[in-house]
Amino acid sequence: MRDLYQRLAISPEANEQDIKRAVASCHHSVLRQDAESVFAVAERRDVYDTLHGTVSDIGRLRARLGLTHGAHWQGDVANDFSMPPDQAVSRHDELIGRVEHAVSLYNRWRRFRGSWLLITIFATGASVGLALGLTLCLWLMAM
């Protein structure tokens, strides 16, 4: 299936006058015949628009999956709905990366938790003991 909108360099939202102007200025006779047969009748255009939307969605899905046509298909009718591969990170991959990061932070915290807990308890006990000792010393000196 040809992407008549792309081949005529018009948008799918184009009005009838823009379509007629683009069809009339088309130099490719077979493309002009196809466009005239599709766009001349409103029902045919509605069916074509539905099919165009579906095939465009498939083209976007193929791009999202990194699928493209081979070099020998480039510029051919089969490549009308193809897009370059999408290199963006998928939402799933982004979430997996965030979970892996959180797990690595948690594992790092667990590894050091035991020794830091002992150091904290010792430091707290020493501080309380020192404070009590100073208080007792000052109390005895005041007597």
Coordinates of C-alpha atoms in Angstrom, one line a residue:
M1 CA 0.0 0.0 0.0
R2 CA 1.3 3.4 -0.9
D3 CA 1.2 6.3 1.6
L4 CA -0.6 8.7 -0.7
Y5 CA -0.4 11.5 1.7
Q6 CA 3.4 11.2 1.9
R7 CA 3.8 10.7 -1.8
L8 CA 1.6 13.8 -2.6
A9 CA 3.4 15.8 0.2
I10 CA 0.2 16.6 2.0
S11 CA -1.0 15.9 5.6
P12 CA -3.9 13.5 6.3
E13 CA -5.9 16.4 7.6
A14 CA -5.7 18.2 4.3
N15 CA -9.0 19.5 2.9
E16 CA -10.4 18.5 -0.5
Q17 CA -9.0 21.6 -2.4
D18 CA -5.4 20.9 -1.2
I19 CA -5.8 17.2 -2.2
K20 CA -7.1 18.1 -5.6
R21 CA -4.3 20.6 -6.1
A22 CA -1.7 18.0 -5.1
V23 CA -3.2 15.3 -7.3
A24 CA -3.3 17.7 -10.3
S25 CA 0.3 18.7 -9.8
C26 CA 1.5 15.0 -9.5
H27 CA 3.7 14.0 -12.4
H28 CA 3.5 10.2 -11.8
S29 CA 0.5 9.0 -13.8
V30 CA -0.1 5.8 -11.7
L31 CA 0.2 7.6 -8.4
R32 CA -2.2 10.3 -9.8
Q33 CA -4.7 7.5 -10.8
D34 CA -4.5 5.9 -7.4
A35 CA -5.0 9.2 -5.6
E36 CA -8.0 10.1 -7.8
S37 CA -9.7 6.8 -7.2
V38 CA -9.2 7.0 -3.4
F39 CA -9.9 10.6 -2.8
A40 CA -12.7 11.2 -5.3
V41 CA -15.3 9.3 -3.2
A42 CA -15.7 10.3 0.5
E43 CA -16.4 6.7 1.6
R44 CA -13.2 5.4 -0.1
R45 CA -11.2 8.2 1.6
D46 CA -12.7 7.2 5.0
V47 CA -11.7 3.5 4.4
Y48 CA -8.3 4.6 3.3
D49 CA -7.8 6.9 6.3
T50 CA -8.7 4.0 8.7
L51 CA -6.3 1.7 6.9
H52 CA -3.7 4.4 6.8
G53 CA -3.9 4.9 10.6
T54 CA -3.6 1.2 11.2
V55 CA -0.6 0.8 8.9
S56 CA 1.0 3.9 10.4
D57 CA 0.7 2.4 13.8
I58 CA 2.3 -0.8 12.6
G59 CA 5.2 1.4 11.2
R60 CA 5.6 3.1 14.6
L61 CA 5.6 -0.3 16.3
R62 CA 8.2 -1.6 14.0
A63 CA 10.4 1.5 14.6
R64 CA 10.0 1.0 18.4
L65 CA 11.1 -2.6 18.0
G66 CA 14.1 -1.5 15.9
L67 CA 12.8 -3.1 12.8
T68 CA 13.4 -1.5 9.4
H69 CA 13.4 -2.7 5.8
G70 CA 16.6 -3.8 4.1
A71 CA 18.6 -1.4 1.9
H72 CA 17.0 -2.9 -1.3
W73 CA 13.5 -1.8 0.0
Q74 CA 14.5 1.8 0.7
G75 CA 12.5 4.2 -1.5
D76 CA 10.1 1.5 -2.5
V77 CA 6.3 1.4 -1.8
A78 CA 6.9 -1.2 0.9
N79 CA 8.9 1.4 2.8
D80 CA 6.3 4.1 2.8
F81 CA 5.2 3.4 6.4
S82 CA 8.7 2.6 7.8
M83 CA 10.4 4.9 10.2
P84 CA 14.0 4.9 11.4
P85 CA 14.6 2.7 14.4
D86 CA 13.7 4.3 17.7
Q87 CA 16.7 4.5 19.9
A88 CA 14.8 5.8 22.9
V89 CA 14.8 3.7 26.0
S90 CA 11.5 2.0 26.6
R91 CA 9.6 2.7 29.7
H92 CA 10.1 -0.9 30.8
D93 CA 13.9 -0.6 30.4
E94 CA 13.9 2.7 32.3
L95 CA 11.9 1.1 35.2
I96 CA 14.2 -1.9 35.3
G97 CA 17.2 0.4 35.5
R98 CA 15.7 2.3 38.4
V99 CA 14.9 -0.9 40.3
E100 CA 18.4 -2.2 39.7
H101 CA 19.9 1.1 41.1
A102 CA 17.7 0.9 44.2
V103 CA 18.7 -2.7 44.8
S104 CA 22.4 -1.9 44.5
L105 CA 22.0 1.0 47.0
Y106 CA 20.1 -1.3 49.4
N107 CA 22.8 -4.0 49.0
R108 CA 25.5 -1.5 49.6
W109 CA 23.7 -0.3 52.7
R110 CA 23.3 -3.8 54.0
R111 CA 26.9 -4.6 53.5
F112 CA 28.0 -1.7 55.7
R113 CA 25.1 -1.8 58.1
G114 CA 26.6 -4.2 60.6
S115 CA 29.9 -2.4 61.1
W116 CA 28.3 1.1 61.2
L117 CA 25.7 -0.1 63.7
L118 CA 28.5 -1.3 66.1
I119 CA 30.4 1.9 65.7
T120 CA 27.3 4.0 66.3
I121 CA 26.4 2.0 69.4
F122 CA 29.9 2.2 70.8
A123 CA 30.1 6.0 70.1
T124 CA 26.7 6.6 71.7
G125 CA 27.7 4.5 74.8
A126 CA 31.0 6.3 75.1
S127 CA 29.3 9.7 74.8
V128 CA 26.7 8.8 77.5
G129 CA 29.4 7.4 79.8
L130 CA 31.6 10.5 79.4
A131 CA 28.6 12.8 80.0
L132 CA 27.6 10.8 83.1
G133 CA 31.2 10.8 84.4
L134 CA 31.6 14.6 83.9
T135 CA 28.3 15.2 85.6
L136 CA 29.3 12.9 88.6
C137 CA 32.7 14.6 88.8
L138 CA 31.1 18.1 88.9
W139 CA 28.5 17.0 91.4
L140 CA 31.2 15.6 93.7
M141 CA 33.3 18.8 93.4
A142 CA 30.3 20.9 94.3
M143 CA 29.8 19.0 97.6

